[in-house]
Short mmCIF file of C-alpha atoms in Angstrom, two decimals:
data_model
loop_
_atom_site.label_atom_id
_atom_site.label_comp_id
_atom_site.label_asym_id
_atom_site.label_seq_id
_atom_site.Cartn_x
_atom_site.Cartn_y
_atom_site.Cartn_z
CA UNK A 242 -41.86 179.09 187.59
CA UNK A 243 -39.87 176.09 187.66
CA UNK A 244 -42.78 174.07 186.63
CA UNK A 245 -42.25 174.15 182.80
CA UNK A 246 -38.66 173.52 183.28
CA UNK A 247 -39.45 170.03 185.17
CA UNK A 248 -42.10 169.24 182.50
CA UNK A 249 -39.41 170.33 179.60
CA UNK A 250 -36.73 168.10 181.52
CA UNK A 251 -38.76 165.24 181.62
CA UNK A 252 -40.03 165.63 177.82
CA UNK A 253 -36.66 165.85 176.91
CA UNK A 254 -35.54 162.89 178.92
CA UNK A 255 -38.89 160.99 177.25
CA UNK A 256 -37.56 162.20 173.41
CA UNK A 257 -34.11 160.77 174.39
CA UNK A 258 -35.52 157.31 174.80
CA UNK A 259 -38.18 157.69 171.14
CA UNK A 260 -34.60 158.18 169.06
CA UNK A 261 -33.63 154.98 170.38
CA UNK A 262 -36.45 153.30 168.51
CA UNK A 263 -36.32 155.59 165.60
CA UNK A 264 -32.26 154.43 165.30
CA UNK A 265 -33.29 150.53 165.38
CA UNK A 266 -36.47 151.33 162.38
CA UNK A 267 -33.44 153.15 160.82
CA UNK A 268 -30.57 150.95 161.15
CA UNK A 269 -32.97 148.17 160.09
CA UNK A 270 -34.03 149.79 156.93
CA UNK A 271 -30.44 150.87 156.22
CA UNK A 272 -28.89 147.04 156.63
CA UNK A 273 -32.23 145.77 154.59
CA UNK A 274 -30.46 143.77 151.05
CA UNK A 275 -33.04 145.14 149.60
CA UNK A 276 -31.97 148.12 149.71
CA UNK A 277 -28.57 148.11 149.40
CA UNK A 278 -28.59 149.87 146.07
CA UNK A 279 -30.48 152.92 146.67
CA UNK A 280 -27.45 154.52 148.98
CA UNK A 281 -28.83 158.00 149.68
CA UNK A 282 -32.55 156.72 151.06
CA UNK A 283 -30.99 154.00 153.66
CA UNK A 284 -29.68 156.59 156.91
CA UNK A 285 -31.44 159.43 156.74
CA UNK A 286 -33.85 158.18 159.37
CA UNK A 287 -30.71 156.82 161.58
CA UNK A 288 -29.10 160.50 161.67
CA UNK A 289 -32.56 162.09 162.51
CA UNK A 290 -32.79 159.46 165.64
CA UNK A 291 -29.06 160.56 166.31
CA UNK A 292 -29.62 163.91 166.30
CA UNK A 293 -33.03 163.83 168.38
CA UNK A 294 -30.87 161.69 171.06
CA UNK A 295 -28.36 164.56 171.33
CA UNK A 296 -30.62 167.79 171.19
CA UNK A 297 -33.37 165.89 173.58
CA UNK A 298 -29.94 165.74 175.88
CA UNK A 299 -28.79 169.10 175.55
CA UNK A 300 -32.51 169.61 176.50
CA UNK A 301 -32.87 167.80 179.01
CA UNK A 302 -29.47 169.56 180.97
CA UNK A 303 -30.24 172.56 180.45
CA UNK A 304 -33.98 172.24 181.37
CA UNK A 305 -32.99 170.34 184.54
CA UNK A 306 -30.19 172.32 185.79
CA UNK A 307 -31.42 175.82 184.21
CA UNK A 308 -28.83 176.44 182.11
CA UNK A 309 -29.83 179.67 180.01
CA UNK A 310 -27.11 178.84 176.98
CA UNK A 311 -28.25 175.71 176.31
CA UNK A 312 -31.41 176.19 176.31
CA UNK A 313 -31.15 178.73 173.76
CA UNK A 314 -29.14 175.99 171.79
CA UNK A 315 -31.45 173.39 172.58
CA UNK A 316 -34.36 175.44 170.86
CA UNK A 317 -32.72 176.19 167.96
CA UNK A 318 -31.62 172.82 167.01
CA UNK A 319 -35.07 171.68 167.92
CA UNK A 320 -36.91 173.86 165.87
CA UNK A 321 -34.69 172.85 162.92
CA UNK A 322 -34.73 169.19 163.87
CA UNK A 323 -38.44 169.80 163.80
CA UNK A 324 -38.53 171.27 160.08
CA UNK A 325 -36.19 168.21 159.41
CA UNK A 326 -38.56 165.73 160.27
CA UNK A 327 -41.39 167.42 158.69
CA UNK A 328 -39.53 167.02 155.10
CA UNK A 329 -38.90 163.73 155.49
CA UNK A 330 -42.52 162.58 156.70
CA UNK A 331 -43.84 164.84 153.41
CA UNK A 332 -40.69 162.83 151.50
CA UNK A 333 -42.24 159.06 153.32
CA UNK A 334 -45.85 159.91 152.01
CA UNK A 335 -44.18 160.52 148.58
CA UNK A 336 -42.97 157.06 148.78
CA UNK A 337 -45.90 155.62 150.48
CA UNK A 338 -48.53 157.15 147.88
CA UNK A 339 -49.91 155.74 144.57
CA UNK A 340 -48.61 151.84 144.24
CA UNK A 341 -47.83 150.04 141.37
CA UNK A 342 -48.70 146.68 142.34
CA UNK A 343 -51.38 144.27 140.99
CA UNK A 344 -52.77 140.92 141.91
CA UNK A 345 -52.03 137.91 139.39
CA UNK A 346 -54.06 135.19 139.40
CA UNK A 347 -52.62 131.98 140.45
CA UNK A 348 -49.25 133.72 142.09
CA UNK A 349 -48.97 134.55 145.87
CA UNK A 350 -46.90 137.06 144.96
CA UNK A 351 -47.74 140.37 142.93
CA UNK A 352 -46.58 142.09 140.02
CA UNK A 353 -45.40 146.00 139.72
CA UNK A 354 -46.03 148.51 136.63
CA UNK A 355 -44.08 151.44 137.06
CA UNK A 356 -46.74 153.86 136.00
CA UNK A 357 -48.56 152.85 139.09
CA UNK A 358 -45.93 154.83 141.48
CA UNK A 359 -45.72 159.12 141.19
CA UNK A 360 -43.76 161.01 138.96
CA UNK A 361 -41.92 162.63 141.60
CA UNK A 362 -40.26 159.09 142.42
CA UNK A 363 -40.18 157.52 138.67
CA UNK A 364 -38.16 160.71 138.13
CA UNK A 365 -35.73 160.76 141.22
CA UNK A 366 -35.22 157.28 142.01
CA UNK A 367 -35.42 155.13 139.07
CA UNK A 368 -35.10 157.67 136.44
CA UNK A 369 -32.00 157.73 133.42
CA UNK A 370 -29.65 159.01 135.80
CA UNK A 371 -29.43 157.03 138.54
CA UNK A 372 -30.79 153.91 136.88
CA UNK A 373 -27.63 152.85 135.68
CA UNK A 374 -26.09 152.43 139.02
CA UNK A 375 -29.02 150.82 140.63
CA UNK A 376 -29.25 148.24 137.77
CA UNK A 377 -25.14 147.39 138.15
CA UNK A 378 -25.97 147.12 141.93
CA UNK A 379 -28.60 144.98 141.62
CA UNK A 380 -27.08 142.77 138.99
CA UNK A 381 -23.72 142.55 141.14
CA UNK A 382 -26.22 141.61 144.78
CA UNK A 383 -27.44 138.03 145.65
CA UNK A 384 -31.12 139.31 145.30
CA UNK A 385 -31.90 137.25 142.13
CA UNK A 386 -29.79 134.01 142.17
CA UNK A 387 -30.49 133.24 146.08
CA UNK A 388 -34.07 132.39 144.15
CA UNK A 389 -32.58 129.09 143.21
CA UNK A 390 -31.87 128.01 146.50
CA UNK A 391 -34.91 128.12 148.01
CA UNK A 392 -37.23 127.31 145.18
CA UNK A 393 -37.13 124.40 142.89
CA UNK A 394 -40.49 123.55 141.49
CA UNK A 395 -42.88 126.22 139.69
CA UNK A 396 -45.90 125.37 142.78
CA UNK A 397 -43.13 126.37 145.43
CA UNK A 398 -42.17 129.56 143.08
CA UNK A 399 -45.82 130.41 142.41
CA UNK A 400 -46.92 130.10 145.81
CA UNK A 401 -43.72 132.07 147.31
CA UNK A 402 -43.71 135.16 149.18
CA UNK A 403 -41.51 137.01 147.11
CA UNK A 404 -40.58 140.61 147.75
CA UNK A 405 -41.50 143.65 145.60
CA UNK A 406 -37.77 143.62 143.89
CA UNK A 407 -37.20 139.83 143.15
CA UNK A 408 -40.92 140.07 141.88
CA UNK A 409 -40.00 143.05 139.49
CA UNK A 410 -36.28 142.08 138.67
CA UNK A 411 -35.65 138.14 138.80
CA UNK A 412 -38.71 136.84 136.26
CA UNK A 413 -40.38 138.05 133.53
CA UNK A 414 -44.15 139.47 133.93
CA UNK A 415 -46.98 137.21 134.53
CA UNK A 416 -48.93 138.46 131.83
CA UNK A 417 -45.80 137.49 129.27
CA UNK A 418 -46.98 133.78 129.47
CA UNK A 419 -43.36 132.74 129.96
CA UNK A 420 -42.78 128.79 131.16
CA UNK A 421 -41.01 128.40 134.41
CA UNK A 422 -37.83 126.45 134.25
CA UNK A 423 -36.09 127.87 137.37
CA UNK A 424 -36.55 131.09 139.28
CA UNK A 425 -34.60 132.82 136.63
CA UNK A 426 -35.06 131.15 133.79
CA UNK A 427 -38.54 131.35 131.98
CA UNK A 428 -38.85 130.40 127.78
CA UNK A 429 -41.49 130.16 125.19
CA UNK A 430 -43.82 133.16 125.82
CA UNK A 431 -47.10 132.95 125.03
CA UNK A 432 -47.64 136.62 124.65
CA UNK A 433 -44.46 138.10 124.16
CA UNK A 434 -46.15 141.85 122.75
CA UNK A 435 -48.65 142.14 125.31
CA UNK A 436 -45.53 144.34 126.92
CA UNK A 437 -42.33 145.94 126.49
CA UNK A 438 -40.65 144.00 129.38
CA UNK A 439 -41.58 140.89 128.03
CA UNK A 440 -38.82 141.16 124.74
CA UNK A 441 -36.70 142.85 127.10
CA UNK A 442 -36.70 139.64 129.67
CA UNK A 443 -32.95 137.78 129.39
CA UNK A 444 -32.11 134.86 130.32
CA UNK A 445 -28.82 135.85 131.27
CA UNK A 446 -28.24 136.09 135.07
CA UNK A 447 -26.78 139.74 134.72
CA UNK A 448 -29.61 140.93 132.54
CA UNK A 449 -32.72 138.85 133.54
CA UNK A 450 -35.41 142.04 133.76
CA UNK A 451 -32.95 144.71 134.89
CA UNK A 452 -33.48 146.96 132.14
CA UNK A 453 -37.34 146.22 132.82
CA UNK A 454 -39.82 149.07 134.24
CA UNK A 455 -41.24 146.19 136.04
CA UNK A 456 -37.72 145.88 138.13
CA UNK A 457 -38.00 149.57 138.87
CA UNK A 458 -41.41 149.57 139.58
CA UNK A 459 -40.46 146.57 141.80
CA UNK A 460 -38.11 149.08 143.16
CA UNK A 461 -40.17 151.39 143.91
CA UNK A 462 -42.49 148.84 145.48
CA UNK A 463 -40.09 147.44 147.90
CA UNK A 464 -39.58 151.16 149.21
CA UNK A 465 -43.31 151.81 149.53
CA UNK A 466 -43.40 148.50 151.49
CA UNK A 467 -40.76 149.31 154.61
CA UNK A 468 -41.25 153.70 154.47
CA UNK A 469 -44.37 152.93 155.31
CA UNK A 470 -43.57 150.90 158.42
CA UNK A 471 -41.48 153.81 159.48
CA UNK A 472 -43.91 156.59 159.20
CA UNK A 473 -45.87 155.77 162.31
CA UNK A 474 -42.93 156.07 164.21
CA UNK A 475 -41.90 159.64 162.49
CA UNK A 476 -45.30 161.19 163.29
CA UNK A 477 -44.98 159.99 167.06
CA UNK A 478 -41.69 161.22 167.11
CA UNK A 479 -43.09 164.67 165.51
CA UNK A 480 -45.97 164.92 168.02
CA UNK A 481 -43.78 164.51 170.87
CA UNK A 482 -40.94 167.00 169.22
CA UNK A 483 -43.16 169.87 169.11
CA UNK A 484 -44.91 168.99 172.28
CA UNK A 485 -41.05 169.18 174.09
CA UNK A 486 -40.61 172.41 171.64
CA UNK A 487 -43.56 174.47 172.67
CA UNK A 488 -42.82 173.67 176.67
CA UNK A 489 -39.36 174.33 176.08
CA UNK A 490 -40.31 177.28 174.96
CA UNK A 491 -41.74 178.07 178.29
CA UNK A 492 -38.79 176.99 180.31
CA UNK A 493 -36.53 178.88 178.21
CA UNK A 494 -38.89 182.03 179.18
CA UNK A 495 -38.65 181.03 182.79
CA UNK A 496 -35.00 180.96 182.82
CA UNK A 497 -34.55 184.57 181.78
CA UNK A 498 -36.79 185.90 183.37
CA UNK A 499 -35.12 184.25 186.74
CA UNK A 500 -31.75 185.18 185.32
CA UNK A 501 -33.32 189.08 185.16
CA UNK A 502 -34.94 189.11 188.72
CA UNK A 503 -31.48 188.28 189.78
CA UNK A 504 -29.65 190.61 187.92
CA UNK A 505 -32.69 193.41 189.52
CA UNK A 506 -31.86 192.10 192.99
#
């Protein structure tokens, strides 16, 4: 009978140590520059690990010492930690889905078109209403001008790792045929209708291409890039949640029914 409760325990105790991992992939995702201006998508993933750590503990005390009332507790908070995770795995393969991003030929780096990424994301994250913010952000961070430091010639810059927002944000498109002076300044383009982000391209270091789709696709990009190093690590975590969940269940069973051949006796 005590079995299950043993298994449950140790489950629990095994869940305990996942969040810490899952708290690290979220504190590193939160403290990320690059995403310093999307405020609402950089803890969710730290409170999830939080709140695995303390149900897996309530758990794993009342599994091990058969405490009745906290199992019951434990279950509950499970099952809704469980439906939790769930919507934000379904919200990481939103993010992680169709990609913007195209190879350009002569650039280490790539290019983002903001029709490339799903509605659901165009509309939520980079759309009219929260654009403005993200844009003032992004203008006000070091993400763009930190460009000059570390690249001085247009081989360096063209041959650069850069990531998904200083592609989209700091320079105008490849395909605008703009000449490189300087990471953020580009002139004389050689096919300035070919796009709508090439006329909007300023030289300006709060402007550059933050009114560009390219910059949100860029956005979007950057996201796609680091959810998707976390969502490994959420379906473990799942797996092993309704694994604990299902025993539990059985321990919890176990409990009463001690708790009622007591109260027989």
């Amino acid at each position: 009978m005590s079995s299950s409760n043993n298994i449950t325990a140790f489950l629990n105790f095994l869940a305990f140590m996942c969040s810490i991992p899952i708290i690290a992939s979220g504190t590193w995702l939160a403290s990320n520059p690059d995403n310093e201006c999307i405020h609402w998508l950089r803890w969710p993933v730290v409170f999830i690990g939080i709140a695995i750590m303390l149900v897996s503990l309530t758990g794993f005390i009342g599994a091990y010492w058969k405490k009745e009332g906290l199992l019951g507790v434990y279950l509950v908070c499970m099952a809704l930690l469980i439906v939790l995770l769930l919507v934000l795995l379904v919200l990481a393969f939103v993010v992680t889905g169709p990609t913007g991003d195209y190879m350009v030929p002569g650039r280490a780096y790539r290019d983002y078109r903001l029709e490339g990424f799903s509605y659901w994301l165009r509309d939520h994250i980079v759309g009219p209403d929260n654009w403005g913010n993200i844009r003032a952000c992004l203008a006000d961070s070091a993400i763009c001008s930190k460009l000059n430091n570390q690249y001085v010639t247009a081989e360096q810059f063209f041959a650069a790792d850069l990531s998904p927002i200083q592609s989209g944000c700091c320079k105008p498109p490849t395909i605008c045929g703009y000449q490189y002076m300087n990471p953020t300044l580009w002139i004389n383009p050689t096919n300035a209708v070919v796009d709508v982000d090439c006329s909007i391209w300023n030289n300006d270091p709060n402007q550059l291409c933050y009114n560009c789709d390219s910059c949100k696709g860029g956005l979007l990009g950057n996201l796609r890039k680091e959810w998707k190093k976390s969502n490994l690590i959420l379906i473990i975590t799942l797996v092993i949640l309704i694994s604990v969940y299902l025993i539990g269940c059985c321990a919890y069973k176990n409990t009463l029914t001690k708790s009622n051949s007591k109260g027989k006796k």
